[in-house]
Coordinates of C-alpha atoms and ligand atoms in Angstrom, one line a residue:
M1 CA 52.5 44.9 -3.4
L2 CA 53.4 41.9 -1.5
L3 CA 50.2 40.1 -2.9
L4 CA 51.6 40.3 -6.4
V5 CA 54.8 38.4 -5.6
P6 CA 54.5 35.2 -7.5
D7 CA 55.2 33.0 -4.4
S8 CA 52.1 34.3 -2.6
I9 CA 50.1 33.3 -5.5
L10 CA 51.5 29.8 -5.7
L11 CA 51.0 29.4 -1.9
S12 CA 47.1 30.3 -2.3
V13 CA 46.9 27.8 -5.1
G14 CA 48.6 25.2 -2.8
Q15 CA 46.3 25.8 0.0
K16 CA 43.2 25.3 -2.3
N17 CA 44.6 21.9 -3.4
Y18 CA 45.4 21.1 0.2
S19 CA 41.7 22.0 1.4
V20 CA 40.4 19.9 -1.4
S21 CA 42.4 16.9 -0.3
R22 CA 41.5 17.5 3.3
R23 CA 37.7 17.3 2.4
Q24 CA 38.2 14.0 0.6
Q25 CA 39.5 12.6 3.7
D26 CA 36.3 13.7 5.5
A27 CA 37.7 14.7 8.8
V28 CA 38.5 17.9 10.8
G29 CA 41.0 16.2 12.9
Y30 CA 42.7 13.1 13.9
L31 CA 43.5 11.4 17.3
L32 CA 46.6 9.2 16.7
R33 CA 46.9 6.3 19.2
P34 CA 50.3 4.6 18.9
D35 CA 51.9 2.6 21.8
R36 CA 54.4 5.2 22.5
V37 CA 55.4 8.7 21.2
F38 CA 59.0 9.7 20.7
D39 CA 58.6 13.5 20.7
G40 CA 62.1 14.2 19.1
E41 CA 63.8 14.2 22.3
T42 CA 62.4 11.7 24.8
M43 CA 59.9 8.7 24.8
H44 CA 56.6 8.7 26.3
E45 CA 54.7 5.4 26.7
G46 CA 50.9 5.6 26.3
W47 CA 50.9 9.1 24.8
V48 CA 48.4 10.1 22.0
V49 CA 48.7 13.0 19.5
R50 CA 45.9 15.1 18.2
V51 CA 46.1 16.6 14.8
K52 CA 44.0 19.6 13.6
D53 CA 44.3 20.7 10.0
D54 CA 48.1 20.8 9.3
K55 CA 49.4 21.2 12.7
I56 CA 49.8 19.2 15.9
E57 CA 47.0 20.2 18.3
A58 CA 47.8 18.3 21.4
A59 CA 50.2 15.5 22.7
G60 CA 50.2 13.9 26.1
P61 CA 48.9 10.9 28.1
A62 CA 45.7 9.3 26.4
N63 CA 43.4 10.5 29.4
S64 CA 44.6 14.1 29.2
V65 CA 43.9 14.6 25.3
S66 CA 40.1 14.8 24.2
A67 CA 38.9 12.6 21.2
T68 CA 35.8 14.7 20.6
G69 CA 35.3 15.5 17.0
A70 CA 38.4 13.7 15.8
T71 CA 38.7 10.5 13.9
V72 CA 40.6 8.0 16.0
V73 CA 43.4 6.4 14.2
D74 CA 44.6 3.1 15.9
L75 CA 48.4 2.6 15.6
K76 CA 48.9 -0.5 17.9
G77 CA 52.1 -1.6 18.2
T78 CA 53.8 1.5 16.7
T79 CA 56.1 4.2 18.0
L80 CA 54.9 7.7 16.5
M81 CA 57.7 10.2 15.7
P82 CA 58.2 13.4 14.2
G83 CA 58.4 13.2 10.5
L84 CA 62.2 12.3 9.8
I85 CA 64.5 14.9 8.3
E86 CA 67.0 13.7 5.7
G87 CA 70.2 15.8 6.1
H88 CA 71.9 15.3 3.0
S89 CA 70.3 14.1 -0.3
H90 CA 70.5 14.6 -4.1
L91 CA 67.0 13.8 -5.4
L92 CA 68.5 14.5 -8.9
L93 CA 70.9 11.7 -8.6
H94 CA 70.4 7.8 -8.6
P95 CA 72.7 5.1 -7.4
Y96 CA 76.2 5.2 -9.0
N97 CA 76.1 1.3 -9.5
E98 CA 73.2 2.1 -11.9
T99 CA 74.9 4.8 -13.9
P100 CA 78.3 6.4 -12.8
W101 CA 78.0 10.1 -11.6
D102 CA 80.0 11.4 -14.6
D103 CA 77.3 9.8 -17.1
Q104 CA 74.6 11.0 -15.1
V105 CA 75.9 14.6 -15.4
L106 CA 77.0 14.3 -18.9
K107 CA 74.7 11.8 -20.6
E108 CA 71.4 12.0 -19.0
A109 CA 68.7 14.3 -20.4
R110 CA 67.7 17.0 -17.7
S111 CA 64.0 15.9 -18.4
L112 CA 65.1 12.1 -17.6
R113 CA 66.8 13.3 -14.3
V114 CA 63.8 15.2 -13.3
A115 CA 61.4 12.3 -14.2
R116 CA 63.4 10.1 -12.0
A117 CA 63.5 12.7 -9.3
T118 CA 59.7 12.6 -8.9
V119 CA 60.0 9.0 -8.2
H120 CA 62.9 9.6 -5.7
A121 CA 60.7 12.1 -4.0
K122 CA 57.6 10.0 -3.6
K123 CA 60.0 7.1 -2.2
T124 CA 61.6 9.4 0.2
L125 CA 58.2 10.4 1.6
E126 CA 56.8 6.9 2.0
A127 CA 60.1 5.9 3.9
G128 CA 59.0 8.5 6.6
F129 CA 61.2 11.4 5.5
T130 CA 59.0 14.4 5.4
T131 CA 61.7 16.8 4.9
V132 CA 65.0 16.6 3.0
R133 CA 68.0 19.0 2.9
D134 CA 68.8 18.5 -0.9
L135 CA 72.4 19.5 -1.2
G136 CA 72.9 20.1 -5.0
T137 CA 71.5 19.2 -8.2
E138 CA 75.0 18.0 -9.6
G139 CA 74.7 19.5 -13.0
A140 CA 70.9 19.7 -13.4
D141 CA 71.2 23.7 -12.8
Y142 CA 68.0 24.8 -11.0
D143 CA 65.7 21.6 -11.5
D144 CA 65.4 21.3 -7.6
V145 CA 63.6 24.6 -7.6
G146 CA 60.7 23.3 -9.8
L147 CA 60.8 20.0 -8.2
K148 CA 60.2 21.8 -4.9
Q149 CA 57.3 23.7 -6.4
A150 CA 55.7 20.6 -7.8
I151 CA 55.6 19.1 -4.2
N152 CA 54.4 22.3 -2.5
K153 CA 51.5 22.7 -5.0
G154 CA 50.5 19.1 -4.5
I155 CA 51.4 18.1 -8.2
I156 CA 53.5 15.2 -7.0
P157 CA 53.9 13.5 -3.5
G158 CA 57.3 14.3 -1.9
P159 CA 59.1 15.6 1.1
R160 CA 59.3 19.3 2.1
M161 CA 62.6 20.5 0.4
M162 CA 65.3 22.6 1.7
I163 CA 67.4 23.2 -1.5
V164 CA 70.9 24.8 -2.5
T165 CA 70.4 24.8 -6.2
R166 CA 73.8 24.5 -8.2
A167 CA 76.3 24.6 -5.3
L168 CA 79.6 26.6 -5.6
I169 CA 82.9 25.2 -6.7
A170 CA 86.4 26.9 -7.2
T171 CA 87.3 27.0 -10.9
G172 CA 88.9 23.9 -12.0
S173 CA 88.4 21.8 -8.7
Y174 CA 85.3 19.8 -9.6
A175 CA 84.2 17.0 -11.9
P176 CA 83.5 15.5 -14.5
K177 CA 87.3 15.4 -15.0
G178 CA 89.8 13.5 -16.9
F179 CA 89.1 14.7 -20.2
S180 CA 91.5 16.5 -22.7
P181 CA 92.6 20.0 -21.3
D182 CA 91.7 21.2 -24.9
I183 CA 88.0 21.0 -24.2
D184 CA 85.6 22.4 -21.6
V185 CA 83.4 19.9 -20.0
P186 CA 80.1 21.0 -18.2
Q187 CA 80.7 20.7 -14.4
G188 CA 78.4 19.4 -11.7
A189 CA 78.1 22.7 -9.9
E190 CA 78.8 26.5 -10.4
E191 CA 82.4 27.6 -10.8
A192 CA 82.9 31.0 -9.1
D193 CA 86.0 32.6 -7.4
G194 CA 87.2 35.8 -6.1
H195 CA 85.3 39.0 -4.5
D196 CA 82.8 39.9 -7.1
A197 CA 82.2 36.8 -8.9
L198 CA 81.4 35.0 -5.7
I199 CA 79.0 37.7 -4.4
Q200 CA 77.1 37.5 -7.7
A201 CA 77.1 33.7 -7.8
V202 CA 75.7 33.6 -4.0
R203 CA 73.1 36.2 -4.8
R204 CA 72.0 34.6 -8.1
Q205 CA 71.3 31.2 -6.5
I206 CA 69.4 32.8 -3.7
G207 CA 67.4 34.7 -6.3
K208 CA 66.5 31.6 -8.1
G209 CA 65.5 29.6 -5.0
A210 CA 68.3 28.5 -3.0
D211 CA 67.3 28.1 0.8
A212 CA 71.0 27.7 1.6
I213 CA 74.4 27.8 -0.1
K214 CA 76.6 24.9 -0.5
I215 CA 80.3 25.1 -1.2
Y216 CA 83.0 22.6 -2.0
A217 CA 85.8 23.5 0.6
D218 CA 88.0 20.9 -1.1
Y219 CA 88.1 18.3 -3.7
R220 CA 90.1 15.8 -5.8
W221 CA 91.7 18.5 -7.9
G222 CA 93.5 18.1 -11.1
L223 CA 95.6 15.3 -11.8
M224 CA 96.2 14.6 -8.1
A225 CA 94.1 11.8 -6.8
E226 CA 93.8 13.3 -3.2
S227 CA 91.6 16.0 -2.0
R228 CA 93.1 19.5 -1.5
P229 CA 91.5 22.7 -0.2
T230 CA 90.0 25.0 -2.6
Y231 CA 88.5 28.2 -1.5
T232 CA 90.5 30.5 0.8
L233 CA 89.4 31.3 4.1
D234 CA 88.5 34.8 2.9
E235 CA 86.5 33.6 0.1
I236 CA 84.5 31.3 2.5
K237 CA 84.0 34.2 4.8
L238 CA 82.6 36.3 2.0
I239 CA 80.3 33.6 0.7
V240 CA 78.9 33.3 4.5
E241 CA 78.7 37.1 4.9
T242 CA 76.8 37.4 1.4
A243 CA 74.4 34.4 2.3
R244 CA 73.7 35.6 5.8
S245 CA 72.6 39.0 4.7
S246 CA 69.7 37.2 3.4
G247 CA 69.2 34.9 6.4
R248 CA 70.7 31.9 4.7
G249 CA 73.2 29.7 6.1
V250 CA 76.2 27.8 4.2
V251 CA 77.0 24.2 4.0
A252 CA 80.5 23.0 3.2
H253 CA 81.5 19.7 1.6
A254 CA 84.9 19.1 3.3
S255 CA 86.8 15.9 3.7
T256 CA 90.5 17.3 4.4
A257 CA 91.5 18.8 7.8
E258 CA 92.4 22.1 6.3
G259 CA 89.2 22.4 4.2
M260 CA 87.3 21.5 7.4
R261 CA 89.2 24.1 9.5
R262 CA 88.5 26.8 6.8
A263 CA 84.7 26.0 6.5
I264 CA 84.3 26.1 10.5
L265 CA 86.3 29.3 10.8
G266 CA 84.7 30.9 7.7
G267 CA 81.2 30.4 9.6
C268 CA 79.8 27.4 7.7
E269 CA 76.9 25.8 9.7
T270 CA 77.6 22.1 8.7
V271 CA 80.5 20.3 7.3
E272 CA 79.6 17.3 5.2
H273 CA 81.7 14.0 5.1
G274 CA 84.6 15.1 7.3
D275 CA 86.5 12.2 6.4
A276 CA 90.0 13.4 7.5
G277 CA 88.9 15.1 10.8
T278 CA 91.2 15.1 13.7
P279 CA 90.7 15.6 17.4
D280 CA 92.0 19.1 17.0
I281 CA 89.5 19.9 14.1
F282 CA 86.6 18.2 16.1
A283 CA 87.5 20.5 19.1
L284 CA 87.3 23.4 16.9
M285 CA 83.9 22.5 15.5
K286 CA 82.6 22.0 19.1
Q287 CA 83.9 25.4 19.9
H288 CA 82.3 27.1 16.8
G289 CA 79.1 25.0 17.2
T290 CA 79.7 23.7 13.7
A291 CA 77.6 20.3 13.1
L292 CA 79.0 17.4 11.2
C293 CA 76.9 15.4 8.6
P294 CA 79.1 12.3 8.4
T295 CA 77.4 10.7 5.3
L296 CA 78.4 7.1 6.4
A297 CA 76.1 5.3 4.0
A298 CA 77.8 6.9 1.1
G299 CA 81.1 5.7 1.9
D300 CA 79.6 2.1 2.8
A301 CA 77.7 2.2 -0.6
I302 CA 80.8 3.2 -2.5
S303 CA 82.9 0.6 -1.0
Q304 CA 80.4 -2.0 -2.0
Y305 CA 80.3 -0.7 -5.7
R306 CA 84.0 -1.1 -5.7
G307 CA 83.8 -4.8 -4.9
W308 CA 83.7 -5.0 -1.2
K309 CA 81.6 -7.7 -0.1
K310 CA 79.9 -6.6 3.1
G311 CA 79.8 -9.2 5.8
Q312 CA 82.4 -11.6 4.0
D313 CA 85.4 -9.5 3.3
P314 CA 87.2 -7.4 5.9
E315 CA 86.3 -3.9 6.2
P316 CA 88.1 -1.6 3.9
E317 CA 90.7 0.8 5.3
R318 CA 88.8 3.7 4.2
L319 CA 85.7 2.7 6.4
K320 CA 87.8 1.9 9.4
Q321 CA 89.2 5.3 9.3
K322 CA 85.6 6.6 9.0
R323 CA 84.7 4.7 12.0
D324 CA 87.8 6.2 13.9
I325 CA 86.8 9.8 13.0
F326 CA 83.1 9.4 13.8
K327 CA 84.2 8.2 17.3
Q328 CA 86.5 11.1 17.5
A329 CA 83.7 13.6 16.6
L330 CA 81.4 12.0 19.3
A331 CA 84.1 12.0 21.9
A332 CA 84.7 15.8 21.1
G333 CA 80.8 16.5 21.6
V334 CA 80.3 17.7 18.1
T335 CA 76.5 18.0 17.1
I336 CA 75.8 15.2 14.6
C337 CA 73.4 15.7 11.8
A338 CA 71.8 12.6 10.2
G339 CA 72.4 12.7 6.4
G340 CA 73.4 9.8 4.2
D341 CA 74.2 11.5 0.9
V342 CA 71.2 9.7 -0.6
G343 CA 71.3 9.4 -4.1
V344 CA 74.6 7.6 -4.3
F345 CA 72.4 4.8 -2.9
S346 CA 68.8 4.5 -3.5
H347 CA 66.3 7.1 -2.4
G348 CA 63.7 5.5 0.1
D349 CA 66.8 3.7 1.8
N350 CA 67.6 6.9 3.7
A351 CA 67.4 4.8 6.9
R352 CA 70.8 3.0 6.1
E353 CA 72.5 5.9 7.5
L354 CA 70.7 5.7 10.8
L355 CA 71.7 1.9 11.0
L356 CA 75.4 2.7 10.3
M357 CA 75.5 5.5 13.0
V358 CA 74.5 2.9 15.6
D359 CA 76.8 0.5 14.1
Y360 CA 79.5 3.2 14.2
G361 CA 79.0 3.9 18.0
M362 CA 76.1 6.2 18.6
K363 CA 73.0 5.1 20.8
P364 CA 69.7 4.4 18.9
I365 CA 68.0 7.3 20.8
D366 CA 70.6 9.7 20.0
V367 CA 70.4 8.8 16.3
M368 CA 66.7 9.5 16.5
R369 CA 67.3 12.6 18.0
S370 CA 69.7 13.6 15.1
V371 CA 67.3 12.8 12.4
T372 CA 64.3 14.7 14.1
S373 CA 65.0 17.5 16.6
I374 CA 68.6 18.0 16.1
N375 CA 68.5 18.1 12.3
A376 CA 65.5 20.8 12.6
D377 CA 67.5 22.8 15.1
V378 CA 70.8 22.8 12.9
F379 CA 68.9 23.5 9.6
K380 CA 66.8 26.2 11.5
L381 CA 63.6 24.6 10.6
T382 CA 61.6 25.7 13.7
D383 CA 58.2 24.5 12.7
R384 CA 59.1 20.8 12.7
G385 CA 61.3 18.0 14.1
R386 CA 59.3 17.7 17.3
I387 CA 55.9 16.7 18.4
R388 CA 54.7 19.6 20.2
P389 CA 51.4 21.6 19.8
G390 CA 51.6 24.2 17.2
L391 CA 54.2 22.4 15.1
L392 CA 53.6 21.0 11.6
A393 CA 51.8 17.6 11.6
D394 CA 54.5 15.8 9.9
L395 CA 54.4 12.4 11.5
V396 CA 55.6 8.8 11.1
A397 CA 54.6 5.8 12.8
V398 CA 56.9 2.5 12.7
Q399 CA 56.4 -1.0 14.0
G400 CA 58.4 -1.6 17.1
D401 CA 60.8 0.9 18.9
P402 CA 63.7 2.3 16.9
T403 CA 65.2 4.0 20.2
K404 CA 65.9 0.4 21.2
T405 CA 66.3 -1.5 17.9
I406 CA 67.3 1.1 15.3
A407 CA 66.2 -1.1 12.3
D408 CA 62.6 -0.6 13.4
V409 CA 62.9 2.8 11.8
Q410 CA 62.5 0.9 8.4
R411 CA 59.1 -0.7 9.5
V412 CA 57.0 2.2 8.4
Q413 CA 53.3 1.9 9.0
M414 CA 51.9 5.5 8.6
V415 CA 53.4 8.7 7.2
M416 CA 51.4 12.0 7.6
K417 CA 52.6 15.4 6.2
G418 CA 51.0 18.5 7.1
G419 CA 48.0 16.5 8.4
V420 CA 47.5 14.7 5.5
F421 CA 48.2 10.9 5.1
S422 CA 50.9 10.0 2.6
K423 CA 50.9 6.3 3.6
R424 CA 48.5 4.5 5.9
Ligands
ZN1 ZN1 76.3 15.0 -1.5

């Protein structure tokens, strides 16, 4: 019976496409020869990596890895790394200074949004990000499911996608808002509350393709301008229990201390943003093993859209606070994911987050660990995120050494996904 499941058929179609493209490249394997290899944890000068089919076959000092039968690819001057993992993207959004979020949700055709998303996917891959955790379609229903399928079938180039589909919000708490209370405006995520409706919504989203569930644990709610917690602790526990039954985790948007506290105690695996975190909250995150995805680049971009001239004007208060809480999280030993909330700013500029993580106080090598092995561990992607025999041959080579100069991560020379060159 298993063979009749549509996914299995898609998979075999995908493999056929894949073997065709391999034959076109006329090689059974590659020996990649950079100056050095960052394996996701540490740097190794003079290492080479051998790729066979879609996997890493060997990695080690040049004299320990045979080149026999492989096409040698000279990557002089580069650092070879695992394909980067974007921790927080929205491929179905584009920068808010081009079109405000409300207008994207209410005025753009879904077909227009998907057409844009295919371009976003290509740009993301070419920037060296071979995986994205895409955290919500923001009003585009289940369009991330088809986008992911189109990439997996080889119809369009793009990163491997971990998706959450519509995301969950407490009724009345999300956006677009500011309309007459007499009309119902379509929302950027799915409203669901209480025992039965939440269980159904979680199961429905999983059934339609969600790899994880995203909730909004707080939001700027009603006529008040400030964020307030939405779901109760019991509701969050219920969502987590329902998702976990299927082996899936829960991601929480939370920017208030109380929203964060409920997300942590409720069993969410990551907290997104965390703007009003406190030393106590970060200690709680450390205790429960909850990771923080700080999305520094989103705040930086939005401040600039609001008129802040970076490099000329003094830094806005909001960003100074973000620097403080990021330092508090680091001091508490919280696991830090790398995820910028891409979509708020341009897809393909994902590395902006990595540069800001260094600017806000992290060591470059720790940032490179976050965007490779740590993101893979936190998102439970056990087949990638490191350069190690048997893992997927998702690889990126950049000019220079980003563990010393983080901006080198933007100097992408080569991208390989599943043993196939996406950029060379
Ligand atoms: Zn987001």
